[in-house]
Short mmCIF file of C-alpha atoms and ligand atoms in Angstrom, two decimals:
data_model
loop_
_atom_site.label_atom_id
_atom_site.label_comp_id
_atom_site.label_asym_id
_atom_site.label_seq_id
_atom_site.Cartn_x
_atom_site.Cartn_y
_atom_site.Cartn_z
CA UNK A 1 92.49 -11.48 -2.84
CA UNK A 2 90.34 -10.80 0.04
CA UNK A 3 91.04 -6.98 1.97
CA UNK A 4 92.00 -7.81 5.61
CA UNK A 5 91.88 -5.57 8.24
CA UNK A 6 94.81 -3.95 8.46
CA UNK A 7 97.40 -4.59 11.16
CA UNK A 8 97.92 -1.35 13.03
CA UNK A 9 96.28 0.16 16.29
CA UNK A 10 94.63 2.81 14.93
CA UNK A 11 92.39 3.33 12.38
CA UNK A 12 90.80 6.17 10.97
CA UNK A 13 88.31 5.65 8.37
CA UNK A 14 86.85 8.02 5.82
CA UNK A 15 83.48 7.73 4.66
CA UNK A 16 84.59 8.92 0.91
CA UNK A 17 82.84 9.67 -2.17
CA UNK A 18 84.92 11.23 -5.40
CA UNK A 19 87.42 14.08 -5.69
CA UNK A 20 87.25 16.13 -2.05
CA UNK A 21 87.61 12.41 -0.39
CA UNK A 22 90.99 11.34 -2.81
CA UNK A 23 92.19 14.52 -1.90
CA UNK A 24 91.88 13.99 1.80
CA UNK A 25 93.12 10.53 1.59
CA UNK A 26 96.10 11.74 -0.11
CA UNK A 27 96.75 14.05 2.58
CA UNK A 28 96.13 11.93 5.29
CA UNK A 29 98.31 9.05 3.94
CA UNK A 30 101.04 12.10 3.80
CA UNK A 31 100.53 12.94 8.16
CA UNK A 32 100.34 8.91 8.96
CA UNK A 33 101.15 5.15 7.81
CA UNK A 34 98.64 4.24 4.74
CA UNK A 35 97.91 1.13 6.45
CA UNK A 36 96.38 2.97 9.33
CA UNK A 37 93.62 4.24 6.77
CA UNK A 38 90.80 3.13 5.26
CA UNK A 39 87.91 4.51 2.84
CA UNK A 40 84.00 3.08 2.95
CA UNK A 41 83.32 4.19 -0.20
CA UNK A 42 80.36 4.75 -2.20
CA UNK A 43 78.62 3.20 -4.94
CA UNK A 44 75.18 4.85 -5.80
CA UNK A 45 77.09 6.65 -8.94
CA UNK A 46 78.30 3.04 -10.65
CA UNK A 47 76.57 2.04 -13.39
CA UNK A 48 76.83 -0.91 -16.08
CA UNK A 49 77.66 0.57 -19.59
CA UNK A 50 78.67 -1.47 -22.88
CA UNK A 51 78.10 -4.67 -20.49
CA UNK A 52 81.10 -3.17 -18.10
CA UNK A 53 80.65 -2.29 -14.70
CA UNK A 54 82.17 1.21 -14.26
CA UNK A 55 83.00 2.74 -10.22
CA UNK A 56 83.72 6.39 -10.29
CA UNK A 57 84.54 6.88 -6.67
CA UNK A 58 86.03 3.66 -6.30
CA UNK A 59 88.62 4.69 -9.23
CA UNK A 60 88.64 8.14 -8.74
CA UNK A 61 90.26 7.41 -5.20
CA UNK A 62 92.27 4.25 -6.28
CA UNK A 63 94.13 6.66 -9.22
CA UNK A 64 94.67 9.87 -6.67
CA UNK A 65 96.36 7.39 -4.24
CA UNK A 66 98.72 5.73 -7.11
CA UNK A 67 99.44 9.03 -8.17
CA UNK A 68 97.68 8.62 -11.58
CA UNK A 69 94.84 10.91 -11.59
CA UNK A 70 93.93 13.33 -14.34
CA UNK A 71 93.54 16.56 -12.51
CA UNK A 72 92.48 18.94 -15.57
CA UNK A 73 89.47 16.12 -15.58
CA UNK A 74 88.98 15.55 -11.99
CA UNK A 75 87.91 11.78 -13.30
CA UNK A 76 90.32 8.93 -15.17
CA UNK A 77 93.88 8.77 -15.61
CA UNK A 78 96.57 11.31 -16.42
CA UNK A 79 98.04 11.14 -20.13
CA UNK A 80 95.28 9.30 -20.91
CA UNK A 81 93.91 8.19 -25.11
CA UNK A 82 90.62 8.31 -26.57
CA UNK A 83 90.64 5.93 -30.06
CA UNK A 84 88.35 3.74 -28.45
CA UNK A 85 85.49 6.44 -27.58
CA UNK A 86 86.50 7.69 -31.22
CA UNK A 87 85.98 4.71 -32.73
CA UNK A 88 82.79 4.26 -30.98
CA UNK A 89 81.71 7.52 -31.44
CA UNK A 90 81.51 7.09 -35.51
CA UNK A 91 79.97 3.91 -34.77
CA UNK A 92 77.11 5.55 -33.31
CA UNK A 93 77.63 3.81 -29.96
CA UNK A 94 77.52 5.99 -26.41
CA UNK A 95 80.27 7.85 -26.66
CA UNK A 96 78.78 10.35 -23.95
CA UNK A 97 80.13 8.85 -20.57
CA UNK A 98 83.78 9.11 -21.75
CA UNK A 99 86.23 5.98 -21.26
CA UNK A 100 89.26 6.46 -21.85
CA UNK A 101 92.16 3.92 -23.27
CA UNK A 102 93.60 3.32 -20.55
CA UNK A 103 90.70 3.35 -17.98
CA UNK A 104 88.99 0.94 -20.04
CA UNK A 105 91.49 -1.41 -18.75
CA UNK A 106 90.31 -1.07 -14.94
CA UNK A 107 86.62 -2.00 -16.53
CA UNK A 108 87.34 -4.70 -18.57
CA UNK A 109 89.27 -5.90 -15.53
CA UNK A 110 86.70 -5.12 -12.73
CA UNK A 111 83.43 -6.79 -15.16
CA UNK A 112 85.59 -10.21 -15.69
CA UNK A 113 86.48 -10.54 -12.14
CA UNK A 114 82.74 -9.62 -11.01
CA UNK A 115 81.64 -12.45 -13.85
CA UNK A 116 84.04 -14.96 -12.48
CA UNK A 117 82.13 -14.70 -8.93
CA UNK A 118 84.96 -12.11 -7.05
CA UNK A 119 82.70 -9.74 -4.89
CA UNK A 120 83.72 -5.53 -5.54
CA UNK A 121 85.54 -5.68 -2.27
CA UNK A 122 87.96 -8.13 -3.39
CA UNK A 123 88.04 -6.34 -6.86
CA UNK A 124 88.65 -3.00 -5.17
CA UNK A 125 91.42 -4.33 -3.06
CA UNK A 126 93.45 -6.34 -6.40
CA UNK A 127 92.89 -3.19 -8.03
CA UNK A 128 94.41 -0.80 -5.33
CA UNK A 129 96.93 -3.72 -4.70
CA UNK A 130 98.27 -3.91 -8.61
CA UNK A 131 98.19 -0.28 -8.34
CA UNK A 132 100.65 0.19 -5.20
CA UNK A 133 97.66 1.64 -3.06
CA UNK A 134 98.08 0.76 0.52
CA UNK A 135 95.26 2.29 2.11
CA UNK A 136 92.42 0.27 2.32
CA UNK A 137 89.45 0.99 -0.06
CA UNK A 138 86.28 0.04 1.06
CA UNK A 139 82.77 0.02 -1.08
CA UNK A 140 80.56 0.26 1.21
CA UNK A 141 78.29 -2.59 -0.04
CA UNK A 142 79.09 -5.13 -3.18
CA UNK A 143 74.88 -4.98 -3.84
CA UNK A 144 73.56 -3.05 -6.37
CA UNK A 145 72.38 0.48 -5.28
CA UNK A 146 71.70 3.25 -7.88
CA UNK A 147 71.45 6.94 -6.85
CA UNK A 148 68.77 8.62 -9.08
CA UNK A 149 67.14 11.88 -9.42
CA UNK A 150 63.65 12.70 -10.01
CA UNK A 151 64.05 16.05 -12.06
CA UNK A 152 61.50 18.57 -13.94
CA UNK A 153 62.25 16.20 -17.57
CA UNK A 154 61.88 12.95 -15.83
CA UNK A 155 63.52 10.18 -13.62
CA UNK A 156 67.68 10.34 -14.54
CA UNK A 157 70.36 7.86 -13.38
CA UNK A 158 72.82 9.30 -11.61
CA UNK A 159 75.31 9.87 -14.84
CA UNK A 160 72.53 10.64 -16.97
CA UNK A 161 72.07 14.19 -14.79
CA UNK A 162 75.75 14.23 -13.63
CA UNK A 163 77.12 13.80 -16.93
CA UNK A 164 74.42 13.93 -20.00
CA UNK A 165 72.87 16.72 -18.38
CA UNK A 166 75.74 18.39 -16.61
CA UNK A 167 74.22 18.15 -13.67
CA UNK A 168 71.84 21.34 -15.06
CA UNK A 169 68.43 20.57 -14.42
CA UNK A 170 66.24 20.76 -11.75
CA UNK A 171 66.12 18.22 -8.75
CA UNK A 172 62.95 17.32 -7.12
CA UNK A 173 64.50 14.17 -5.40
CA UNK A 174 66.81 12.18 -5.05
CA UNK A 175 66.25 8.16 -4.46
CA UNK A 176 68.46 5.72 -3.80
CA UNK A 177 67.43 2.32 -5.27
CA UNK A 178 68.61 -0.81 -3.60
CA UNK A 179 70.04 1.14 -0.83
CA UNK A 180 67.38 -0.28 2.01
CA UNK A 181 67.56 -4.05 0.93
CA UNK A 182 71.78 -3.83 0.46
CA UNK A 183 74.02 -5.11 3.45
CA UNK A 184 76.97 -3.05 4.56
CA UNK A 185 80.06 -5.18 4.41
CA UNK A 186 81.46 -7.02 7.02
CA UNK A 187 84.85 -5.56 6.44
CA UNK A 188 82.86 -1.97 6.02
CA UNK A 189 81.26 -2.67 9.17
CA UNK A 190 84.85 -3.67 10.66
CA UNK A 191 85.64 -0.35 9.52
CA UNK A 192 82.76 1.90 11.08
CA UNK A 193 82.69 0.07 14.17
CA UNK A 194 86.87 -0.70 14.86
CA UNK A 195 88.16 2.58 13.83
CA UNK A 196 89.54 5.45 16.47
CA UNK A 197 87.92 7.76 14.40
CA UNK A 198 85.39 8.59 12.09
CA UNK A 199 85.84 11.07 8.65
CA UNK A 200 83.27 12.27 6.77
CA UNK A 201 84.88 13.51 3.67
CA UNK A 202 83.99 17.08 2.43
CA UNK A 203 81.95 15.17 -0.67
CA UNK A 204 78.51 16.12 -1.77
CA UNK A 205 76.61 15.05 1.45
CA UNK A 206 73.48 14.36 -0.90
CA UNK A 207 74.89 12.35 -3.68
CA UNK A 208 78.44 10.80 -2.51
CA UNK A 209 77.78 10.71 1.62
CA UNK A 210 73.78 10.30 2.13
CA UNK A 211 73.73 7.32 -0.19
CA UNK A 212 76.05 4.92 2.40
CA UNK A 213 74.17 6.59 5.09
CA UNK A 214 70.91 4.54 3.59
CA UNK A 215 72.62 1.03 3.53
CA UNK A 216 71.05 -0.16 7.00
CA UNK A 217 73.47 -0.05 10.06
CA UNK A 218 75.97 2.87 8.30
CA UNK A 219 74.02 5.87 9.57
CA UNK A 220 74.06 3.99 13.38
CA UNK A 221 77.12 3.23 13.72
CA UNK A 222 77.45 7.05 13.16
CA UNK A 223 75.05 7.96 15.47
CA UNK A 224 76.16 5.61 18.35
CA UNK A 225 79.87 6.95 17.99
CA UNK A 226 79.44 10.79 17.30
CA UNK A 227 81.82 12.03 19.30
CA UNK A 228 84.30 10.01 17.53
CA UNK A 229 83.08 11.26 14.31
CA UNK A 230 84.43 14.63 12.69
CA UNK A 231 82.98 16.01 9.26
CA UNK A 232 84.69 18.64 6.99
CA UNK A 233 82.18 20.58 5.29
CA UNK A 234 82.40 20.70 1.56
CA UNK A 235 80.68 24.36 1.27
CA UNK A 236 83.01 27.45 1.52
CA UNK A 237 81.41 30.29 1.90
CA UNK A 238 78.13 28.73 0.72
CA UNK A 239 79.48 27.65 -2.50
CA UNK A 240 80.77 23.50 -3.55
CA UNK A 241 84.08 23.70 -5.01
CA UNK A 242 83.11 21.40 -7.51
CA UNK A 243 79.88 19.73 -8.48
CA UNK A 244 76.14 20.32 -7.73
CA UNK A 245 76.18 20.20 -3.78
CA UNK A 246 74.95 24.07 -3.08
CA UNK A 247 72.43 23.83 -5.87
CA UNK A 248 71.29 20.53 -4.90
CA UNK A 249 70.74 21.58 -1.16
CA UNK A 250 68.60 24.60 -2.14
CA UNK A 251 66.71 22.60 -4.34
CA UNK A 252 65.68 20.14 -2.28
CA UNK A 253 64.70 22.52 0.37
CA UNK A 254 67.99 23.04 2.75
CA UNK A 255 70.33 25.63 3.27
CA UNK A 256 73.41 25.93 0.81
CA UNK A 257 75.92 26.84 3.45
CA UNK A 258 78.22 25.22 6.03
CA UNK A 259 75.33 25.31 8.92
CA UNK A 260 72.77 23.96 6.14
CA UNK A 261 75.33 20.50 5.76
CA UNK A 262 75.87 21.31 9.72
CA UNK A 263 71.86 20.34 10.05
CA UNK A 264 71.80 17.41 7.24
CA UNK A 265 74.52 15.44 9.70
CA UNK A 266 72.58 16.31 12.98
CA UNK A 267 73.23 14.00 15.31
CA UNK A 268 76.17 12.34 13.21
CA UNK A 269 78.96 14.56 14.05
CA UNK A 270 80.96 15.32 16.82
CA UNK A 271 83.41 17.82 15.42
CA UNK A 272 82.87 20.09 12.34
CA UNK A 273 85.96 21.35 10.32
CA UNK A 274 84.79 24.29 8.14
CA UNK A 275 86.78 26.68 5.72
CA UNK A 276 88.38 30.04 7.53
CA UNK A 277 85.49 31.36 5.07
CA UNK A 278 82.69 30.12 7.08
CA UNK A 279 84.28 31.54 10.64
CA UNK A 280 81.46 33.49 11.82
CA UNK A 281 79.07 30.23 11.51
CA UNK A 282 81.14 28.78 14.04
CA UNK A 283 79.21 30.47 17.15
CA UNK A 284 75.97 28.57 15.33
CA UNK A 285 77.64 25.53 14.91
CA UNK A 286 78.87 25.24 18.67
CA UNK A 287 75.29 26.55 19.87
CA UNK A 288 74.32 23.02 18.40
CA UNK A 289 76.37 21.23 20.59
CA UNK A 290 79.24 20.39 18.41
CA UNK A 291 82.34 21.35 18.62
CA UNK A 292 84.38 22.98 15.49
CA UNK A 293 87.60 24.12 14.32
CA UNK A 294 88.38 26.14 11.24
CA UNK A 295 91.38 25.76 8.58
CA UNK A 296 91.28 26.24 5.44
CA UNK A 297 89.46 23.31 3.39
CA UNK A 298 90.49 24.27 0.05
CA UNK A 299 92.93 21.31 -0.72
CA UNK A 300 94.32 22.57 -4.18
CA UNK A 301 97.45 23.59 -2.64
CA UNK A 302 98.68 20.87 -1.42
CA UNK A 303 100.62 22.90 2.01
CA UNK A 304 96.59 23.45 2.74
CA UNK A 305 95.96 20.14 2.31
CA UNK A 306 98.15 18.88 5.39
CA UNK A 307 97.12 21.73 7.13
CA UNK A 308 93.54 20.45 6.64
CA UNK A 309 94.88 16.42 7.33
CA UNK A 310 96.32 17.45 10.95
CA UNK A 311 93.67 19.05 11.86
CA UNK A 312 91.15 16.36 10.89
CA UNK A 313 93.83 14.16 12.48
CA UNK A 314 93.16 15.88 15.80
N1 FO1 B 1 82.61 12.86 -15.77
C1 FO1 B 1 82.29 13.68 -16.79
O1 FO1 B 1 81.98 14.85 -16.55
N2 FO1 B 1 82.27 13.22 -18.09
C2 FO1 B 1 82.61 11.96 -18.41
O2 FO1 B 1 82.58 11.58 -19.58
C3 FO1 B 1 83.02 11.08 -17.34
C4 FO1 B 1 83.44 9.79 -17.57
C5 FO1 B 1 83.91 9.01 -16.51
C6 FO1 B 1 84.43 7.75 -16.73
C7 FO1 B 1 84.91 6.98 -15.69
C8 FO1 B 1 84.85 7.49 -14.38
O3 FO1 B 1 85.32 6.74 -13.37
C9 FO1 B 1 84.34 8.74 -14.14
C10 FO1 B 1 83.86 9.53 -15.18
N3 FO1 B 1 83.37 10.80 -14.97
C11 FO1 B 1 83.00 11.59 -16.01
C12 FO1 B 1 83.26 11.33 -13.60
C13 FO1 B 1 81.98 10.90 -12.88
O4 FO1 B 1 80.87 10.84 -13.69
C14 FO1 B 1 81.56 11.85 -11.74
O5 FO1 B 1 82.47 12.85 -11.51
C15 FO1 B 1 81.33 11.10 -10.49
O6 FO1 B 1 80.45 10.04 -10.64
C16 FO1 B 1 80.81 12.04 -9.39
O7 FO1 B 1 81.47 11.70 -8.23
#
């Protein structure tokens, strides 16, 4: 089942990576037709593990959308079993990346599809259509890339310091392999290049956003249609709501607040929404020659959410 483009006017599309991008989606797909979005999504955290090819943001998003998330996780599916990764676990086997019963299913699936020749595009979009999802989800390449960090103990996948190593070491760099050799997508290109406007999600700009921005031609088509582009920070009041963004940033030299991911996107973005928070940055924002409102960003509640959609929506 190949993903077509889908047949509405407008399109907004969301460059997305895990939990701050579902939410948004969700919200959006709440203020207009589902159709009329679509998600380039990212890949650098995937990873192949017991022979099964395993896409975080790809499944974090697809479960949000269907309604199936596990929110006390942030990750998998609600009500979800764990006999296999018991089982496993007193086998010896990696039990540390945790799959559950019923996620295992969405693996198993994804691996035998990708075997039988089916690209992660058409995956994605049998997955998201089996699952009710009618916003289009997007990886943003089907070639391998593989975000990594170079830390104090060593070279680390991207799970390996996410999840092994709770993301508590520190960073020295961060390299994505594969990234400069992998082709965007024609129907991510579609995306970028058709769309009425661009979203950058509030996800870790290093890790989730920065990653597509290395596949040749993403980061272009940003930078040729800026004023079409709006960004909602993922800092409030210099702190990530979840995950290692602010620590990240200061580690690898930039400033952990709104004006630091402000600076990261130069010359990406033509509005910036930030957090009510982060008000007073707005005079240093604008002085940049971008223009910015402020909401609240927080989307737990899910009245601030909307709020957040409309004003993303314009
Ligand atoms: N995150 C964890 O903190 N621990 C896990 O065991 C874990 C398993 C897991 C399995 C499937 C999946 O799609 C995501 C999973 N995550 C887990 C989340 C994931 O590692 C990260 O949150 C993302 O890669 C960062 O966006």
């Amino acid at each position: 089942m190949l993903p077509t483009t889908p047949r509405v006017s407008k399109v907004i599309t969301v460059l997305s990576g895990g939990v701050g991008a579902a939410r948004l989606l969700r919200a959006l797909s709440q203020e207009i037709d589902p159709r009329e979005l679509v998600a380039v999504v990212n890949v650098g955290d995937d990873l192949v593990l017991h022979g099964l090819t395993i896409c975080p943001d790809l499944d974090t998003i697809t479960y949000t959308l269907a309604g199936l998330n596990n929110d006390e996780l942030g990750w998998g599916l609600r009500g979800e079993t764990w006999r296999v990764m018991e089982e496993l676990d007193a086998l010896g086997g990696e039990a540390w990346f945790r799959l559950g019963d019923r996620d295992l299913a969405t693996h198993l699936y994804r691996s035998q599809r990708l075997a039988d020749g089916a690209t992660k595009t058409e995956v994605t979009a049998e997955l998201c259509a089996r699952h009710g999802v009618r916003v289009t989800l997007l990886p943003v390449t089907n070639d391998a890339v593989a975000t990594e960090f170079v830390t104090d103990e060593g070279r680390m996948s991207f799970q390996e310091y996410f999840v092994g190593r709770r993301h508590d070491v520190v960073v020295r760099a961060i390299e994505v392999t594969g990234a400069a050799a992998a082709r965007v997508t024609k129907e991510a290109t579609a995306a970028l290049e058709g769309a009425t406007r661009l979203v950058i999600a509030p996800s870790n700009p290093l890790i989730s956003i920065d990653p597509m921005l290395q596949v040749p031609g993403v980061r272009e088509v940003l930078r040729a249609r800026r004023e079409d582009v709006v960004a909602v920070s993922p800092l409030v009041a210099g702190a990530a709501l979840k995950g290692p963004a602010d620590r990240l940033l200061c580690e690898l030299g930039h400033d952990a607040t709104t004006l630091g991911v402000v600076d990261f996107y130069e010359g990406l973005v033509g509005t910036w929404v930030i957090d009510e928070a982060d008000v007073e940055l707005s005079e240093a924002i604008t002085s940049r020659g971008v223009a910015v409102e402020v909401t609240t960003t927080i989307m737990a509640d899910p009245q601030n959410a909307r709020r957040l959609a409309k004003v993303v929506l314009g």
